[in-house]
Short mmCIF file of C-alpha atoms and ligand atoms in Angstrom, two decimals:
data_model
loop_
_atom_site.label_atom_id
_atom_site.label_comp_id
_atom_site.label_asym_id
_atom_site.label_seq_id
_atom_site.Cartn_x
_atom_site.Cartn_y
_atom_site.Cartn_z
CA MET A 17 111.03 123.97 161.42
CA VAL A 18 112.17 121.72 164.26
CA ALA A 19 109.44 122.03 166.88
CA ARG A 20 110.33 122.66 170.49
CA HIS A 21 109.43 119.14 171.59
CA ALA A 22 111.81 117.76 169.01
CA LEU A 23 114.50 120.15 170.23
CA ARG A 24 113.84 118.92 173.74
CA ALA A 25 114.14 115.27 172.71
CA ARG A 26 117.40 115.96 170.89
CA PHE A 27 118.75 117.95 173.84
CA ALA A 28 117.99 115.08 176.26
CA GLU A 29 119.59 112.60 173.87
CA ARG A 30 122.71 114.70 173.44
CA LEU A 31 123.12 115.18 177.18
CA SER A 32 122.73 111.47 177.64
CA ALA A 33 125.43 110.77 175.06
CA HIS A 34 127.81 113.22 176.78
CA TYR A 35 127.04 111.87 180.20
CA SER A 36 127.69 108.25 179.27
CA VAL A 37 131.18 109.25 178.19
CA GLU A 38 131.78 111.34 181.32
CA VAL A 39 130.28 108.84 183.79
CA PRO A 40 130.64 105.30 182.38
CA ALA A 41 128.53 103.73 185.13
CA TYR A 42 125.59 105.68 183.67
CA THR A 43 125.72 103.43 180.60
CA THR A 44 125.38 100.36 182.82
CA LEU A 45 122.49 102.01 184.61
CA VAL A 46 120.66 102.75 181.37
CA ASP A 47 121.28 99.24 180.01
CA VAL A 48 119.99 97.52 183.12
CA THR A 49 117.02 99.89 183.29
CA GLU A 50 116.08 98.97 179.73
CA GLN A 51 116.33 95.26 180.55
CA VAL A 52 114.12 95.65 183.61
CA ASN A 53 111.60 97.69 181.65
CA GLN A 54 111.50 95.00 178.97
CA ASP A 55 111.03 92.26 181.52
CA TYR A 56 108.37 94.16 183.36
CA CYS A 57 105.05 92.50 182.64
CA GLY A 58 102.84 95.26 183.95
CA THR A 59 100.89 97.58 181.76
CA ALA A 60 103.22 100.44 181.05
CA PRO A 61 101.04 103.25 179.80
CA SER A 62 103.51 104.39 177.19
CA ARG A 63 106.60 102.37 176.44
CA GLU A 64 107.91 104.93 174.01
CA ARG A 65 107.75 107.70 176.54
CA VAL A 66 109.35 105.63 179.29
CA GLY A 67 112.25 104.52 177.07
CA ALA A 68 113.36 108.09 176.43
CA GLU A 69 112.39 109.44 179.82
CA ARG A 70 115.13 111.19 181.82
CA HIS A 71 115.49 113.87 184.41
CA GLY A 72 118.67 115.83 184.90
CA ALA A 73 119.90 118.02 187.73
CA ILE A 74 121.87 121.21 187.46
CA ARG A 75 123.00 123.77 190.00
CA VAL A 76 123.73 127.47 189.51
CA GLY A 77 125.00 130.28 191.69
CA THR A 78 123.04 133.48 191.10
CA PRO A 79 119.57 134.77 190.21
CA GLU A 80 121.04 136.06 186.92
CA GLU A 81 122.30 132.60 186.02
CA LEU A 82 118.95 131.14 186.96
CA ALA A 83 117.13 133.62 184.70
CA GLN A 84 119.38 132.54 181.82
CA VAL A 85 118.68 128.87 182.53
CA CYS A 86 114.98 129.76 182.40
CA ARG A 87 115.41 131.30 178.92
CA ILE A 88 117.37 128.30 177.64
CA PHE A 89 114.79 125.80 178.89
CA ALA A 90 111.93 127.87 177.50
CA GLY A 91 113.55 127.28 174.12
CA PHE A 92 113.01 123.56 174.77
CA GLY A 93 109.43 124.01 175.95
CA MET A 94 110.34 123.49 179.62
CA PHE A 95 108.95 125.78 182.32
CA PRO A 96 109.54 126.16 186.08
CA VAL A 97 107.17 124.01 188.12
CA GLY A 98 107.23 123.73 191.90
CA PHE A 99 109.37 125.32 194.60
CA TYR A 100 111.70 123.30 196.83
CA ASP A 101 113.61 124.81 199.75
CA LEU A 102 116.26 122.35 200.88
CA ARG A 103 117.85 124.65 203.44
CA ASP A 104 115.86 123.12 206.26
CA ALA A 105 116.43 119.54 205.14
CA LYS A 106 117.16 117.09 207.94
CA PRO A 107 119.57 115.89 209.15
CA THR A 108 121.86 118.10 207.08
CA PRO A 109 120.64 121.27 205.41
CA VAL A 110 121.54 121.90 201.77
CA PRO A 111 122.21 125.57 200.89
CA VAL A 112 119.95 125.73 197.82
CA VAL A 113 116.45 126.63 196.69
CA SER A 114 115.17 124.79 193.62
CA THR A 115 112.54 124.41 190.95
CA ALA A 116 112.09 121.91 188.13
CA PHE A 117 111.85 122.83 184.47
CA ARG A 118 109.55 120.55 182.52
CA PRO A 119 106.87 120.43 179.84
CA THR A 120 103.52 121.32 181.35
CA SER A 121 100.78 120.00 179.05
CA PRO A 122 99.86 116.30 178.84
CA ALA A 123 100.51 116.33 175.10
CA GLU A 124 103.98 117.82 175.49
CA LEU A 125 104.82 115.44 178.34
CA GLU A 126 103.82 112.51 176.16
CA ARG A 127 106.03 113.75 173.30
CA ASN A 128 109.06 114.01 175.56
CA PRO A 129 108.89 114.49 179.32
CA PHE A 130 112.49 115.66 179.87
CA ARG A 131 112.79 117.63 183.09
CA VAL A 132 115.66 119.26 184.93
CA PHE A 133 115.75 119.78 188.68
CA THR A 134 117.50 123.16 189.01
CA SER A 135 118.99 124.52 192.17
CA MET A 136 120.36 127.95 193.05
CA LEU A 137 122.93 128.46 195.79
CA ALA A 138 121.53 130.43 198.72
CA VAL A 139 124.49 132.83 198.81
CA ARG A 140 122.66 135.51 200.78
CA ASP A 141 121.80 133.16 203.61
CA PRO A 142 124.05 133.86 206.63
CA ALA A 143 123.16 130.45 208.01
CA PHE A 144 125.68 129.12 205.46
CA PHE A 145 127.87 131.98 204.26
CA ASN A 146 129.38 134.43 206.71
CA ASP A 147 130.24 138.07 206.03
CA ASP A 148 133.81 137.17 205.14
CA LEU A 149 133.01 134.46 202.61
CA ARG A 150 129.84 135.89 201.04
CA PRO A 151 131.32 138.91 199.22
CA ARG A 152 134.17 136.79 197.82
CA LEU A 153 131.69 134.15 196.66
CA GLU A 154 129.49 136.81 195.09
CA ALA A 155 132.46 138.35 193.29
CA PHE A 156 133.58 134.93 192.00
CA LEU A 157 130.11 134.14 190.69
CA ALA A 158 129.68 137.62 189.13
CA ARG A 159 132.87 137.13 187.10
CA ARG A 160 131.88 133.87 185.40
CA GLN A 161 129.76 133.41 182.33
CA LEU A 162 127.97 130.08 182.10
CA PHE A 163 126.11 130.58 178.86
CA PRO A 164 127.34 132.19 175.64
CA PRO A 165 125.13 134.99 174.22
CA ARG A 166 124.51 132.99 171.06
CA LEU A 167 122.93 130.17 173.08
CA LEU A 168 120.56 132.60 174.76
CA GLU A 169 119.71 134.25 171.47
CA LEU A 170 118.81 130.91 169.87
CA ALA A 171 116.80 129.93 172.93
CA ASP A 172 114.76 133.13 172.75
CA ARG A 173 114.10 132.53 169.08
CA ALA A 174 113.01 128.93 169.67
CA ALA A 175 110.69 130.08 172.46
CA GLN A 176 109.20 132.83 170.33
CA ASP A 177 108.68 130.74 167.17
CA ASP A 178 107.99 127.41 168.92
CA GLY A 179 110.98 125.89 167.17
CA LEU A 180 113.95 126.61 164.94
CA PRO A 181 114.96 125.95 161.35
CA PRO A 182 117.15 122.80 161.04
CA GLU A 183 120.55 124.46 161.05
CA ALA A 184 119.82 126.76 163.99
CA ALA A 185 118.19 123.83 165.77
CA GLU A 186 121.39 121.80 165.56
CA GLU A 187 123.47 124.75 166.78
CA PHE A 188 121.09 125.37 169.69
CA VAL A 189 121.14 121.76 170.88
CA LEU A 190 124.91 121.61 170.52
CA LEU A 191 125.56 124.82 172.45
CA ALA A 192 123.09 123.90 175.16
CA ALA A 193 124.56 120.42 175.67
CA LYS A 194 128.05 121.93 175.74
CA ALA A 195 127.07 124.46 178.40
CA PHE A 196 126.15 121.57 180.71
CA ALA A 197 129.16 119.35 179.99
CA LEU A 198 131.97 118.97 182.51
CA SER A 199 134.67 121.57 181.95
CA PRO A 200 138.35 120.50 181.67
CA GLU A 201 139.43 123.85 183.19
CA PRO A 202 141.69 123.49 186.25
CA ILE A 203 139.87 124.18 189.51
CA ASP A 204 141.22 126.76 191.95
CA GLY A 205 142.28 124.35 194.74
CA PRO A 206 142.35 126.61 197.80
CA TRP A 207 139.05 128.26 196.85
CA TYR A 208 137.30 124.96 196.19
CA ARG A 209 138.44 123.57 199.52
CA GLU A 210 137.37 126.67 201.42
CA LEU A 211 133.85 126.27 200.05
CA GLU A 212 133.91 122.53 200.59
CA ALA A 213 134.44 123.16 204.29
CA VAL A 214 131.08 124.96 204.30
CA SER A 215 129.23 122.52 202.07
CA ALA A 216 130.19 120.11 199.30
CA VAL A 217 127.25 121.41 197.29
CA ALA A 218 128.50 125.00 197.70
CA ALA A 219 131.90 123.92 196.35
CA ASP A 220 130.33 122.09 193.43
CA ILE A 221 128.40 125.24 192.49
CA GLY A 222 130.59 128.16 193.51
CA GLY A 223 134.02 126.55 193.38
CA VAL A 224 134.18 126.26 189.59
CA THR A 225 133.66 128.61 186.65
CA SER A 226 131.09 126.50 184.81
CA THR A 227 128.03 124.39 185.52
CA HIS A 228 127.40 120.77 184.62
CA ILE A 229 124.78 118.08 184.68
CA ASN A 230 125.04 116.56 188.11
CA HIS A 231 123.13 113.41 187.22
CA LEU A 232 120.82 112.07 184.56
CA THR A 233 118.09 109.75 185.68
CA PRO A 234 116.23 107.15 183.64
CA ARG A 235 112.76 105.96 184.64
CA VAL A 236 112.33 102.32 185.56
CA LEU A 237 109.11 100.35 185.89
CA ASP A 238 110.35 98.10 188.71
CA ILE A 239 112.84 99.92 190.91
CA ASP A 240 113.23 97.13 193.48
CA GLU A 241 114.28 94.71 190.76
CA LEU A 242 116.65 97.29 189.30
CA TYR A 243 118.19 97.92 192.72
CA ARG A 244 118.86 94.17 193.13
CA ARG A 245 120.38 93.82 189.68
CA LEU A 246 122.68 96.83 190.06
CA ALA A 247 123.85 95.66 193.46
CA ALA A 248 124.49 92.18 192.00
CA LEU A 249 126.64 93.80 189.30
CA GLY A 250 128.80 95.21 192.07
CA LEU A 251 127.69 98.84 191.80
CA LYS A 252 127.90 100.45 195.18
CA MET A 253 124.33 101.42 195.92
CA ILE A 254 124.68 104.13 198.52
CA ASP A 255 121.15 104.24 199.67
CA GLU A 256 118.04 102.37 200.19
CA ILE A 257 115.20 103.46 197.95
CA GLN A 258 113.87 106.92 198.86
CA GLY A 259 110.18 107.77 199.10
CA PRO A 260 107.18 105.44 199.30
CA PRO A 261 107.75 101.71 199.93
CA ARG A 262 107.07 98.70 197.74
CA TRP A 263 103.70 97.37 198.81
CA PRO A 264 100.75 95.56 197.24
CA GLY A 265 98.69 98.72 196.65
CA PRO A 266 99.11 101.48 194.05
CA ASP A 267 102.45 103.23 193.70
CA VAL A 268 102.20 106.92 194.45
CA LEU A 269 104.46 109.89 193.72
CA LEU A 270 108.09 108.99 193.23
CA ARG A 271 110.56 106.36 194.36
CA GLN A 272 114.25 106.97 193.73
CA THR A 273 117.60 105.45 194.45
CA SER A 274 121.19 106.19 193.48
CA PHE A 275 124.71 104.83 193.37
CA ARG A 276 128.03 106.48 193.89
CA ALA A 277 129.90 107.33 190.75
CA LEU A 278 133.62 106.74 190.63
CA ASP A 279 136.23 109.43 191.04
CA GLU A 280 136.34 111.77 188.10
CA PRO A 281 139.77 113.19 187.22
CA ARG A 282 139.95 116.98 187.57
CA SER A 283 143.00 119.18 187.72
CA PHE A 284 143.59 121.72 190.45
CA ARG A 285 145.56 124.97 190.42
CA GLU A 286 147.30 125.37 193.76
CA ALA A 287 148.30 128.56 195.57
CA ASP A 288 151.86 128.45 194.16
CA GLY A 289 150.50 128.27 190.62
CA THR A 290 151.24 124.61 189.99
CA ILE A 291 148.60 122.45 188.36
CA ARG A 292 148.17 119.07 189.97
CA PRO A 293 145.97 116.18 188.94
CA GLY A 294 143.26 115.29 191.39
CA SER A 295 139.78 113.85 191.46
CA LEU A 296 136.28 114.72 192.54
CA ARG A 297 133.38 112.51 193.30
CA VAL A 298 130.26 114.63 193.08
CA ARG A 299 128.38 113.08 190.20
CA PHE A 300 126.42 109.90 190.45
CA GLY A 301 123.76 107.69 188.99
CA GLU A 302 120.13 107.82 189.97
CA VAL A 303 117.05 105.98 188.89
CA GLU A 304 113.39 106.57 189.58
CA ALA A 305 109.96 104.99 189.43
CA ARG A 306 106.86 107.12 189.14
CA GLY A 307 103.36 106.61 190.48
CA VAL A 308 100.05 108.42 190.84
CA ALA A 309 100.05 112.18 191.52
CA LEU A 310 98.46 112.94 194.85
CA THR A 311 95.96 115.69 195.70
CA LYS A 312 96.54 118.01 198.67
CA ALA A 313 94.68 115.52 200.84
CA GLY A 314 96.81 112.71 199.43
CA ARG A 315 99.99 114.66 200.14
CA GLU A 316 98.89 115.15 203.72
CA ARG A 317 98.46 111.39 204.02
CA TYR A 318 101.91 110.94 202.53
CA ASP A 319 103.48 113.28 205.09
CA GLN A 320 101.64 111.50 207.90
CA ALA A 321 102.76 108.13 206.60
CA LEU A 322 106.39 109.27 206.44
CA ALA A 323 106.23 110.62 209.98
CA ALA A 324 104.78 107.32 211.20
CA ALA A 325 107.47 105.41 209.31
CA ASP A 326 110.20 107.58 210.85
CA ALA A 327 108.89 106.85 214.34
CA LEU A 328 108.69 103.11 213.69
CA ARG A 329 112.14 103.08 212.17
CA ALA A 330 113.62 104.83 215.17
CA ALA A 331 111.79 102.55 217.59
CA GLU A 332 112.68 99.27 215.89
CA GLY A 333 115.95 99.98 214.13
CA ILE A 334 114.63 98.80 210.77
CA THR A 335 115.17 100.41 207.37
CA GLY A 336 113.08 103.33 206.16
CA GLN A 337 111.56 101.18 203.40
CA GLN A 338 110.67 98.39 205.84
CA ALA A 339 109.09 100.89 208.20
CA ALA A 340 107.14 102.59 205.39
CA ALA A 341 105.85 99.24 204.07
CA ARG A 342 104.50 98.44 207.55
CA VAL A 343 102.67 101.73 208.10
CA TRP A 344 101.50 102.31 204.50
CA PRO A 345 98.21 100.34 204.75
CA ASP A 346 97.19 102.60 207.65
CA PHE A 347 97.30 105.60 205.36
CA PHE A 348 96.63 104.51 201.79
CA PRO A 349 93.89 102.37 200.22
CA MET A 350 94.76 99.21 198.36
CA THR A 351 93.29 100.14 194.99
CA GLU A 352 93.44 102.95 192.49
CA ALA A 353 89.66 103.14 192.50
CA ALA A 354 89.71 103.86 196.24
CA LEU A 355 92.44 106.47 195.78
CA ALA A 356 90.11 108.23 193.31
CA GLU A 357 86.97 107.81 195.41
CA GLN A 358 88.66 109.17 198.51
CA GLY A 359 90.01 112.17 196.64
CA LEU A 360 93.62 111.23 197.37
CA GLY A 361 94.93 110.88 193.83
CA PHE A 362 94.49 112.69 190.53
CA PHE A 363 92.78 110.85 187.67
CA THR A 364 91.57 111.52 184.17
CA TYR A 365 88.08 110.39 183.19
CA THR A 366 87.09 109.18 179.75
CA ALA A 367 83.55 108.41 178.58
CA ASP A 368 83.21 105.09 176.78
CA ASN A 369 80.61 104.26 174.14
CA LYS A 370 78.32 102.47 176.55
CA GLY A 371 77.79 105.52 178.75
CA GLY A 372 80.34 104.39 181.29
CA VAL A 373 83.40 106.27 182.51
CA ARG A 374 86.96 104.99 182.71
CA ALA A 375 89.39 106.51 185.23
CA ALA A 376 93.15 106.49 184.63
CA PRO A 377 95.71 107.72 187.14
CA ILE A 378 97.66 110.91 186.34
CA LEU A 379 101.36 110.28 186.62
CA TYR A 380 103.37 112.32 189.14
CA GLU A 381 105.72 114.47 187.03
CA ASP A 382 107.50 116.37 189.83
CA PHE A 383 109.92 115.82 192.69
CA LEU A 384 109.86 115.32 196.45
CA PRO A 385 111.81 117.74 198.67
CA ARG A 386 112.78 115.12 201.20
CA SER A 387 113.95 112.60 198.61
CA ALA A 388 115.80 115.39 196.81
CA ALA A 389 117.60 116.32 200.02
CA GLY A 390 118.43 112.65 200.54
CA ILE A 391 119.80 112.43 196.99
CA PHE A 392 121.93 115.56 197.49
CA GLN A 393 123.21 114.30 200.80
CA SER A 394 123.98 110.76 200.01
CA ASN A 395 126.30 111.63 197.19
CA VAL A 396 128.81 114.02 198.63
CA ASP A 397 132.10 112.74 199.91
CA GLU A 398 131.77 114.00 203.42
CA GLU A 399 129.29 116.63 204.35
CA ALA A 400 130.66 119.56 206.32
CA ASP A 401 129.40 119.91 209.80
CA THR A 402 126.65 122.42 209.10
CA PRO A 403 124.51 122.60 212.21
CA PRO A 404 120.79 122.64 211.48
CA ARG A 405 119.80 126.29 211.69
CA PRO A 406 116.64 127.86 210.38
CA PRO A 407 117.13 129.43 206.95
CA GLN A 408 117.71 133.14 207.37
CA ALA A 409 117.38 134.73 203.94
CA ASP A 410 113.92 135.09 202.45
CA TYR A 411 114.22 132.97 199.35
CA ASP A 412 110.61 131.97 198.87
CA GLN A 413 108.60 130.97 195.85
CA ASP A 414 107.68 134.57 194.93
CA TRP A 415 111.27 135.66 195.20
CA LEU A 416 112.38 132.79 192.96
CA SER A 417 109.68 133.59 190.39
CA GLY A 418 111.03 137.16 190.31
CA ALA A 419 114.59 135.90 189.87
CA LEU A 420 113.51 133.61 187.05
CA GLY A 421 111.49 136.27 185.31
CA HIS A 422 108.78 133.63 185.02
CA GLU A 423 106.02 132.57 187.34
CA ILE A 424 106.74 129.27 189.05
CA LEU A 425 103.79 127.04 188.25
CA ASP A 426 102.03 125.07 190.95
CA PRO A 427 102.19 121.31 190.30
CA ASP A 428 98.92 120.74 192.12
CA ALA A 429 97.13 123.27 189.91
CA LEU A 430 98.43 121.56 186.77
CA TYR A 431 97.18 118.14 187.84
CA ARG A 432 93.85 119.60 188.97
CA ALA A 433 93.37 121.37 185.64
CA GLN A 434 94.11 118.15 183.75
CA GLU A 435 91.63 116.18 185.83
CA HIS A 436 89.04 118.89 185.53
CA ALA A 437 89.36 119.15 181.74
CA SER A 438 88.92 115.39 181.36
CA ARG A 439 85.86 115.41 183.60
CA ALA A 440 84.30 118.28 181.66
CA ASP A 441 84.98 116.45 178.41
CA ALA A 442 83.45 113.17 179.62
CA ALA A 443 80.46 115.05 181.01
CA ARG A 444 79.84 116.74 177.67
CA LYS A 445 79.90 113.39 175.88
CA LEU A 446 77.48 111.84 178.33
CA GLY A 447 75.22 114.86 178.76
CA LEU A 448 76.01 115.11 182.48
CA ALA A 449 77.40 117.82 184.75
CA PRO A 450 81.20 117.60 185.26
CA ASP A 451 80.83 116.89 188.96
CA GLN A 452 78.70 113.84 188.18
CA ILE A 453 81.78 112.28 186.65
CA GLY A 454 84.04 110.38 189.02
CA ARG A 455 84.47 111.97 192.39
CA THR A 456 83.43 115.54 193.08
CA LEU A 457 86.26 118.05 193.32
C1 OOG B 11 119.44 117.59 192.76
C2 OOG B 11 118.89 116.60 193.74
C3 OOG B 11 117.40 116.40 193.53
C4 OOG B 11 115.98 114.49 192.65
O1 OOG B 11 115.86 113.59 191.81
O2 OOG B 11 115.25 114.60 193.64
C5 OOG B 11 117.07 115.46 192.43
C6 OOG B 11 120.92 117.72 192.76
O3 OOG B 11 121.63 116.84 193.26
O4 OOG B 11 121.39 118.73 192.22
O5 OOG B 11 117.64 115.42 191.41
NI1 NI B 12 117.54 113.49 190.59
#
């Protein structure tokens, strides 16, 4: 039997191999990331894990497609965690609602933490799609088949048996990777452009008959250094780093940055039936650095810090990262110990032999809606002029769980459970009550 975690590792590897052929700059990104990680003198908790660590992003069009994605990822031991609504993103809304598929237990994350940020087009939302366009978009999406029945069948078997025999395992990984590879099919030119006028993301999802990995992101241990090295190599970094700033205190949550990929050749079928060569530039390279997972109280601080940084940035005309670095000490303590004591971050607690307790930060395994919106935005050629309007269709977390046929798990609850289990364990070893260990929940 090939266990699900091994299937997941092979799947991530295969996607990475495909993607480096499709987007050559990705190879540079991975190489430089590996150099930076090697040079990094900090204490990386698990070098093995970091070396293989990737997240991908995919985008689908319908609840049915999303339910199929959910079955495929379940075959790799990846489950929907977190709900992200990017329709009210500022300054430009993105017409999607999203979740992330990932392993959920600490042991499975350690084996291979591959995760995929997965978005579904908000077709029903009249803020984006009017009564003329919507039925045609729905009909287009209803006609396509993203995943062959055999892939779904193998996925269901892998999920049920927690793995597959070697031959079926190979077939499963192959079919899954193929389903997310870029299709050479000509694109319907007029249709693609009509959607593009509404939103580049809508065209990327609903303008073609297949889906594809939009980006594949390695994890780096020093993202500022990586940013400098990539820029020095002449890669066009489109953005400053998104998320928390570099500062002397503990890194929290997630910091990400990206670069524009080059034009990718695609052919277009025009209205008169001719096929003409063209190009699209929707796929890109992204890299991320991960820090401590924050509690609800910590997340509130984070939101306050971002708001303060926004205000400072607007007032002084400095970059978002500069502004965040200035305001950060007003909101976050300088040490991990203080993050734990103040109940702002999640930690695991381990009893040592001398009756003491060691706290270790729990890594943030999820995404940030605002950074995600920034990543979406910064990588489309020119965003259509979608005026910010409140989302109008009720795509909420419950609705998305129903569409998936699987409950969307709450990231906060997962971190809390992990912290709680470690505290209970340490307490048992030391003959104490769980709430005597570390801070009280
Ligand atoms: C997903 C964008 C979000 C991230 O890292 O926050 C994302 C997409 O572009 O489809 O991947
Ligand atoms: Ni990403």
